[in-house]
Amino acid sequence: MVCGVKTLGQFIIEKQADFPYAKGELSRLLRDIGIAAKIVNREVNKAGLVDILGDVGTTNIQGEEQKKLDVYANEQFIAALTSGGECCIVATEEEDEIIHIESPVSQNAKYIVCIDPLDGSSNIDVNVAVGTIFSIYRRKSVEGLASLQDVLQKGTEQVAAGYVIYGSSTMLVYTTGKGVNGFTLDPSIGEFCLSHPQMKIPETGYIYSVNEGNYVHFPDGVKKYIKYCQVEDVSTKRPYTSRYIGSMVGDIHRNLIKGGIYIYPTTSRSPNGKLRLLYECNPMAFIIEQAGGKASTGFDRILDINPAELHQRVPVFIGSKNMVEKAEEMMLIYTEKPLSVEEKVESKLEDLGVVGGID
Ligand code: AHG
Ligand code: MN
Ligand code: MN
């Protein structure tokens, strides 16, 4: 029998030819992430059974402690990246500090991984899609122990990024900067199989995704854009449809396929937005741009932000190009652009009388 299926492993090896000088480390790193994703998928699928098998804080039949799924996912990805040996630092949403992988092989490895091991974890208890988001950088320093500075790179420096969605089926979607490809897990053979080659996000979509419960706290530009989405106009197929799962991965995955915009703006409660630049916004921005869409803070391109700190948060407007541009247009008219981190430092120094600030 001829088998027409292309597995993630086969695809990664084939694509290695796109990078003639690569020695296969990135391919192995992606393979390791794929394996950890399958292990996490197995546990996510059993989530509803936790009450039967034993809750957090109890021990299972092997005497192991039952872990909350986001802790479990965090441990699985760190373990996979540690044993793989291709990565010198893991930065994860679940840990305050970066993790140095200190084995002699890993110390000198050239890649850095930033990861949100379980995104949308509040949806776990109610059987709604959750995800994993990852981002891969090449370390900048050439020798010695890599440091936080190696992690704080602009999104444009990413060499690969992807997400896994644990949904009605499980998919892994990733880019290495040459388009976006999606793989669906076939549980019968335990392999991710190429199901969505060269994914493209429609230029215009008709879905907007934002937590409207926070409406009163939104900047005026976002309020105006939401009203724009809701106004009747047959020529532009408005009103648009509102869809919000509360899992960034789920919301963006749907909008990638169907066309749409996902917004998590600044609010008066979270003045820098809620989502993290390194673990959530940069990888998703890389994927969506590679699929032909746009990702912005409302004013500037996400991928151009110079990260100042590990757990930095940013507002995000991401999705179909025309929708993001329309939202940016509203932001420009109705909302004053907030100062960047550099500008804030500069103005503080000026207040203190340090004329000219820093260069
Ligand atoms: P995480 O579960 O990794 O903390 O991320 C949750 C994020 C994102 O996935 C989601 O879109 C957003 O938080 C939901 O926030 P609200 O509940 O404030 O809408
Ligand atoms: Mn998240
Ligand atoms: Mn998370």
Coordinates of C-alpha atoms and ligand atoms in Angstrom, one line a residue:
M1 CA 0.0 0.0 0.0
V2 CA 1.3 3.5 -0.9
C3 CA 1.2 5.8 2.1
G4 CA 0.5 9.5 1.1
V5 CA 1.0 10.9 4.6
K6 CA 3.9 13.2 5.4
T7 CA 4.9 13.2 9.0
L8 CA 6.3 16.2 10.9
G9 CA 9.6 14.3 11.2
Q10 CA 9.8 13.7 7.4
F11 CA 8.9 17.2 6.7
I12 CA 11.5 18.7 9.0
I13 CA 14.2 16.6 7.5
E14 CA 13.1 17.6 3.9
K15 CA 13.1 21.3 4.9
Q16 CA 16.6 21.1 6.3
A17 CA 17.8 21.5 2.7
D18 CA 16.4 25.1 2.8
F19 CA 19.2 25.9 5.2
P20 CA 22.4 24.6 3.5
Y21 CA 24.7 25.5 6.3
A22 CA 22.5 24.0 9.0
K23 CA 23.9 21.0 10.8
G24 CA 20.5 19.6 11.8
E25 CA 20.3 21.1 15.3
L26 CA 17.2 23.2 14.6
S27 CA 15.6 20.1 13.0
R28 CA 16.3 18.1 16.2
L29 CA 15.0 20.9 18.4
L30 CA 11.7 21.0 16.5
R31 CA 11.5 17.2 16.7
D32 CA 12.0 17.4 20.5
I33 CA 9.2 20.0 20.8
G34 CA 6.9 17.8 18.7
I35 CA 7.6 14.8 21.0
A36 CA 6.9 16.8 24.2
A37 CA 3.7 18.1 22.6
K38 CA 2.5 14.5 22.2
I39 CA 3.2 13.8 25.8
V40 CA 1.3 16.9 26.9
N41 CA -1.5 16.1 24.5
R42 CA -1.9 12.7 26.2
E43 CA -2.3 14.4 29.6
V44 CA -4.6 17.2 28.3
N45 CA -6.9 14.5 26.9
K46 CA -7.1 12.9 30.3
A47 CA -7.8 16.2 32.1
G48 CA -11.4 15.4 32.9
L49 CA -10.3 12.2 34.6
V50 CA -8.1 14.0 37.1
D51 CA -10.9 14.0 39.7
I52 CA -11.2 10.2 39.3
L53 CA -7.5 9.5 39.2
G54 CA -6.5 11.9 41.9
D55 CA -6.4 15.7 42.2
V56 CA -3.5 18.1 42.5
G57 CA -1.7 17.5 45.8
T58 CA -2.5 13.8 45.8
T59 CA -0.4 10.9 44.6
N60 CA -1.2 8.6 41.8
I61 CA -0.9 4.8 41.7
Q62 CA 2.9 5.0 41.0
G63 CA 3.3 7.3 44.0
E64 CA 4.0 10.3 41.7
E65 CA 2.4 13.6 42.7
Q66 CA -0.5 14.7 40.4
K67 CA 0.5 18.0 38.8
K68 CA -1.5 20.9 37.6
L69 CA -1.4 20.7 33.8
D70 CA 0.5 23.9 33.3
V71 CA 3.2 22.8 35.7
Y72 CA 3.2 19.4 34.0
A73 CA 3.5 20.9 30.5
N74 CA 6.3 23.2 31.7
E75 CA 8.2 20.2 33.1
Q76 CA 7.7 18.1 30.0
F77 CA 9.0 20.8 27.6
I78 CA 12.0 21.6 29.8
A79 CA 12.8 17.9 30.1
A80 CA 12.6 17.4 26.3
L81 CA 14.8 20.5 25.6
T82 CA 17.3 19.4 28.3
S83 CA 17.7 15.9 27.0
G84 CA 17.8 17.0 23.3
G85 CA 21.0 19.0 23.9
E86 CA 20.3 21.7 21.2
C87 CA 19.3 24.4 23.5
C88 CA 21.3 26.4 26.1
I89 CA 18.6 28.4 27.7
V90 CA 14.8 27.9 28.2
A91 CA 12.8 30.9 29.2
T92 CA 9.3 29.9 30.3
E93 CA 6.2 31.9 31.3
E94 CA 6.0 29.5 34.3
E95 CA 9.4 30.5 35.9
D96 CA 10.7 33.9 37.1
E97 CA 14.2 33.4 35.8
I98 CA 15.7 31.9 32.7
I99 CA 16.8 28.3 33.0
H100 CA 20.4 27.5 32.0
I101 CA 20.8 23.9 30.7
E102 CA 24.1 23.1 32.1
S103 CA 25.2 19.8 30.7
P104 CA 28.5 20.1 28.8
V105 CA 26.7 19.6 25.4
S106 CA 23.8 22.0 26.1
Q107 CA 26.0 24.8 27.6
N108 CA 27.5 25.3 24.1
A109 CA 24.3 24.7 22.2
K110 CA 23.4 27.5 19.9
Y111 CA 19.6 27.8 20.4
I112 CA 17.4 29.5 23.0
V113 CA 13.7 28.6 23.5
C114 CA 11.0 30.8 24.9
I115 CA 7.8 29.0 25.8
D116 CA 4.3 29.3 27.1
P117 CA 3.9 25.7 28.0
L118 CA 0.1 25.8 28.5
D119 CA -1.8 28.8 27.1
G120 CA -5.4 29.3 28.1
S121 CA -5.1 27.1 31.1
S122 CA -8.3 28.4 32.6
N123 CA -10.1 26.5 29.8
I124 CA -8.8 23.1 30.9
D125 CA -11.5 22.6 33.5
V126 CA -14.2 23.1 31.0
N127 CA -12.9 21.0 28.1
V128 CA -12.1 23.9 25.8
A129 CA -9.1 24.2 23.5
V130 CA -5.7 25.1 25.1
G131 CA -2.3 25.4 23.5
T132 CA 1.5 25.6 23.7
I133 CA 3.4 28.5 22.1
F134 CA 7.2 28.4 21.4
S135 CA 9.8 30.7 19.9
I136 CA 13.4 29.8 19.0
Y137 CA 16.4 32.2 18.8
R138 CA 20.0 31.7 18.0
R139 CA 22.2 32.8 20.9
K140 CA 24.2 36.0 20.2
S141 CA 27.1 35.4 22.5
V142 CA 29.8 33.3 21.0
E143 CA 31.4 31.8 24.1
G144 CA 30.9 31.2 27.8
L145 CA 27.5 30.8 29.5
A146 CA 24.7 32.4 27.5
S147 CA 22.9 35.1 29.5
L148 CA 19.6 37.0 29.7
Q149 CA 20.9 39.3 27.0
D150 CA 20.9 36.4 24.6
V151 CA 17.2 36.0 25.3
L152 CA 16.2 39.6 25.0
Q153 CA 16.2 39.7 21.2
K154 CA 13.7 41.4 18.9
G155 CA 11.0 39.2 17.4
T156 CA 12.6 39.7 13.9
E157 CA 15.5 37.6 15.2
Q158 CA 13.4 34.4 15.7
V159 CA 14.6 31.5 13.6
A160 CA 11.4 29.5 14.2
A161 CA 8.1 29.8 16.1
G162 CA 5.1 27.6 16.5
Y163 CA 2.1 26.6 18.5
V164 CA 0.3 23.4 19.4
I165 CA -3.4 23.5 19.8
Y166 CA -5.0 20.8 21.9
G167 CA -8.5 21.1 20.4
S168 CA -11.1 18.9 18.9
S169 CA -8.0 17.5 17.2
T170 CA -4.4 18.3 18.1
M171 CA -2.4 20.4 15.7
L172 CA 1.2 21.7 15.5
V173 CA 1.7 24.8 13.4
Y174 CA 5.1 26.3 12.8
T175 CA 7.3 28.5 10.7
T176 CA 11.0 28.8 10.1
G177 CA 10.5 32.0 8.1
K178 CA 9.5 30.3 4.9
G179 CA 5.8 30.2 5.2
V180 CA 3.6 28.4 7.8
N181 CA 2.7 24.7 7.8
G182 CA 0.2 22.9 10.0
F183 CA 0.3 19.2 11.1
T184 CA -2.6 17.3 12.6
L185 CA -1.9 14.6 15.2
D186 CA -3.2 11.2 13.9
P187 CA -3.8 9.4 17.2
S188 CA -3.9 6.0 15.5
I189 CA -0.2 6.3 14.4
G190 CA 0.9 8.8 17.1
E191 CA 2.3 11.2 14.4
F192 CA 1.7 14.8 13.4
C193 CA 0.9 14.6 9.7
L194 CA 1.0 17.5 7.2
S195 CA -2.6 18.6 6.8
H196 CA -2.4 22.4 6.2
P197 CA 0.6 23.1 3.9
Q198 CA 1.5 26.8 3.3
M199 CA -1.2 28.3 5.5
K200 CA -2.4 31.8 4.5
I201 CA -4.6 34.1 6.5
P202 CA -7.3 35.9 4.5
E203 CA -6.4 39.6 3.9
T204 CA -9.9 40.6 5.2
G205 CA -11.8 38.7 7.8
Y206 CA -15.2 39.0 9.4
I207 CA -14.4 37.9 13.0
Y208 CA -13.2 40.0 15.8
S209 CA -11.9 38.5 19.1
V210 CA -11.6 40.6 22.2
N211 CA -12.7 40.3 25.8
E212 CA -15.6 42.8 25.6
G213 CA -16.2 42.4 29.3
N214 CA -13.3 44.9 29.7
Y215 CA -14.9 47.4 27.3
V216 CA -15.1 50.2 29.8
H217 CA -11.4 49.9 30.4
F218 CA -10.3 49.9 26.8
P219 CA -8.6 52.9 25.0
D220 CA -10.9 55.0 22.9
G221 CA -9.3 53.7 19.7
V222 CA -10.3 50.1 20.6
K223 CA -13.8 51.2 21.6
K224 CA -14.2 52.9 18.2
Y225 CA -12.9 49.8 16.4
I226 CA -15.3 47.5 18.2
K227 CA -18.2 49.9 17.3
Y228 CA -16.9 49.8 13.7
C229 CA -17.1 46.0 13.7
Q230 CA -20.7 46.1 15.0
V231 CA -22.1 48.7 12.6
E232 CA -24.3 47.5 9.8
D233 CA -22.7 48.0 6.3
V234 CA -23.6 45.5 3.7
S235 CA -20.7 46.4 1.3
T236 CA -18.1 45.4 4.0
K237 CA -20.2 42.5 5.4
R238 CA -20.6 44.2 8.7
P239 CA -21.6 43.6 11.4
Y240 CA -18.7 41.2 11.9
T241 CA -19.0 38.1 14.1
S242 CA -17.6 38.2 17.6
R243 CA -15.8 35.1 18.8
Y244 CA -13.6 34.9 22.0
I245 CA -12.5 31.6 23.6
G246 CA -10.0 33.1 26.0
S247 CA -7.2 30.9 24.7
M248 CA -5.0 33.0 22.5
V249 CA -3.9 30.0 20.6
G250 CA -7.4 28.9 19.9
D251 CA -8.6 32.4 18.9
I252 CA -5.7 33.0 16.7
H253 CA -5.7 29.6 15.1
R254 CA -9.4 30.1 14.1
N255 CA -8.7 33.5 12.8
L256 CA -5.7 32.3 10.8
I257 CA -7.9 29.8 9.0
K258 CA -11.1 31.9 8.6
G259 CA -9.7 35.4 8.7
G260 CA -10.2 37.7 11.7
I261 CA -8.5 39.9 14.3
Y262 CA -7.5 39.1 17.9
I263 CA -7.0 42.1 20.2
Y264 CA -5.7 42.2 23.7
P265 CA -5.2 45.9 24.3
T266 CA -4.0 47.9 27.2
T267 CA -6.7 48.4 29.8
S268 CA -6.9 50.8 32.7
R269 CA -6.2 47.8 34.9
S270 CA -3.3 46.4 32.8
P271 CA -1.6 49.5 31.4
N272 CA 0.9 47.4 29.4
G273 CA -1.6 44.8 28.2
K274 CA -1.8 41.3 29.5
L275 CA 0.0 39.1 27.0
R276 CA 3.8 38.5 27.1
L277 CA 6.0 39.7 24.4
L278 CA 8.5 36.8 24.4
Y279 CA 6.2 33.8 25.0
E280 CA 3.0 34.8 23.3
C281 CA 3.1 37.9 21.1
N282 CA 6.4 37.4 19.2
P283 CA 5.9 33.8 18.2
M284 CA 2.3 34.4 17.2
A285 CA 3.3 37.6 15.3
F286 CA 6.0 35.7 13.4
I287 CA 3.5 33.0 12.4
I288 CA 0.8 35.4 11.4
E289 CA 3.2 37.6 9.4
Q290 CA 4.5 34.5 7.6
A291 CA 0.9 33.7 6.7
G292 CA 0.4 37.1 5.2
G293 CA -1.2 38.9 8.2
K294 CA -0.1 41.6 10.6
A295 CA 0.7 42.0 14.3
S296 CA 0.9 45.4 16.0
T297 CA 0.8 47.1 19.3
G298 CA -1.9 49.3 17.9
F299 CA 0.9 51.7 16.7
D300 CA 4.0 49.7 16.0
R301 CA 5.0 46.3 14.6
I302 CA 5.3 43.7 17.4
L303 CA 8.4 42.1 15.9
D304 CA 10.4 45.3 16.0
I305 CA 10.1 45.8 19.8
N306 CA 13.4 45.7 21.7
P307 CA 12.6 43.7 24.8
A308 CA 13.6 45.3 28.0
E309 CA 12.7 42.5 30.4
L310 CA 11.9 38.8 30.3
H311 CA 8.2 38.9 31.3
Q312 CA 7.5 42.1 29.4
R313 CA 3.8 42.5 28.5
V314 CA 2.5 44.3 25.3
P315 CA -0.8 45.2 23.8
V316 CA -1.5 43.1 20.7
F317 CA -3.6 43.5 17.6
I318 CA -3.0 40.5 15.3
G319 CA -4.7 38.9 12.3
S320 CA -5.9 39.7 8.9
K321 CA -3.9 42.6 7.4
N322 CA -6.8 44.8 6.5
M323 CA -8.5 44.4 9.9
V324 CA -5.3 45.2 11.8
E325 CA -4.7 48.3 9.6
K326 CA -8.2 49.5 10.3
A327 CA -7.8 49.1 14.0
E328 CA -4.4 50.9 13.8
E329 CA -6.2 53.7 12.0
M330 CA -8.7 54.1 14.9
M331 CA -5.9 54.0 17.4
L332 CA -4.0 56.7 15.6
I333 CA -7.0 59.0 15.6
Y334 CA -8.5 58.3 19.0
T335 CA -5.7 57.1 21.4
E336 CA -2.5 58.8 22.4
K337 CA 0.5 56.6 21.7
P338 CA 2.0 55.5 25.0
L339 CA 5.7 56.1 25.7
S340 CA 8.1 53.3 24.9
V341 CA 10.3 51.9 27.7
E342 CA 13.3 53.9 26.3
E343 CA 11.1 57.1 26.2
K344 CA 10.0 56.6 29.8
V345 CA 13.6 56.3 31.0
E346 CA 14.5 59.4 29.0
S347 CA 11.7 61.5 30.4
K348 CA 12.4 60.3 34.0
L349 CA 16.0 61.4 33.6
E350 CA 14.9 64.7 32.3
D351 CA 12.6 65.1 35.3
L352 CA 15.7 64.4 37.5
G353 CA 17.6 67.2 35.6
V354 CA 19.9 64.8 33.7
V355 CA 19.7 67.0 30.5
G356 CA 19.7 65.1 27.2
G357 CA 18.8 61.8 29.0
I358 CA 20.9 58.8 27.8
D359 CA 22.3 58.1 24.3
Ligands
AHG1 P1 -2.1 31.8 30.0 O1 -3.2 30.7 30.2 O2 -0.9 31.3 29.3 O3 -1.9 32.6 31.2 O4 -2.7 32.8 28.9 C1 -4.0 33.2 28.9 C2 -4.1 34.4 28.0 C3 -4.5 34.1 26.6 O5 -4.4 32.8 26.2 C4 -6.0 34.5 26.5 O6 -6.3 34.9 25.3 C5 -6.0 35.6 27.5 O7 -5.1 35.3 28.5 C6 -7.4 35.7 28.2 O8 -7.4 36.7 29.1 P2 -8.8 37.3 29.6 O9 -9.4 36.2 30.5 O10 -8.4 38.5 30.4 O11 -9.7 37.6 28.5
MN2 MN -0.6 32.2 27.5
MN3 MN 0.5 29.8 30.1

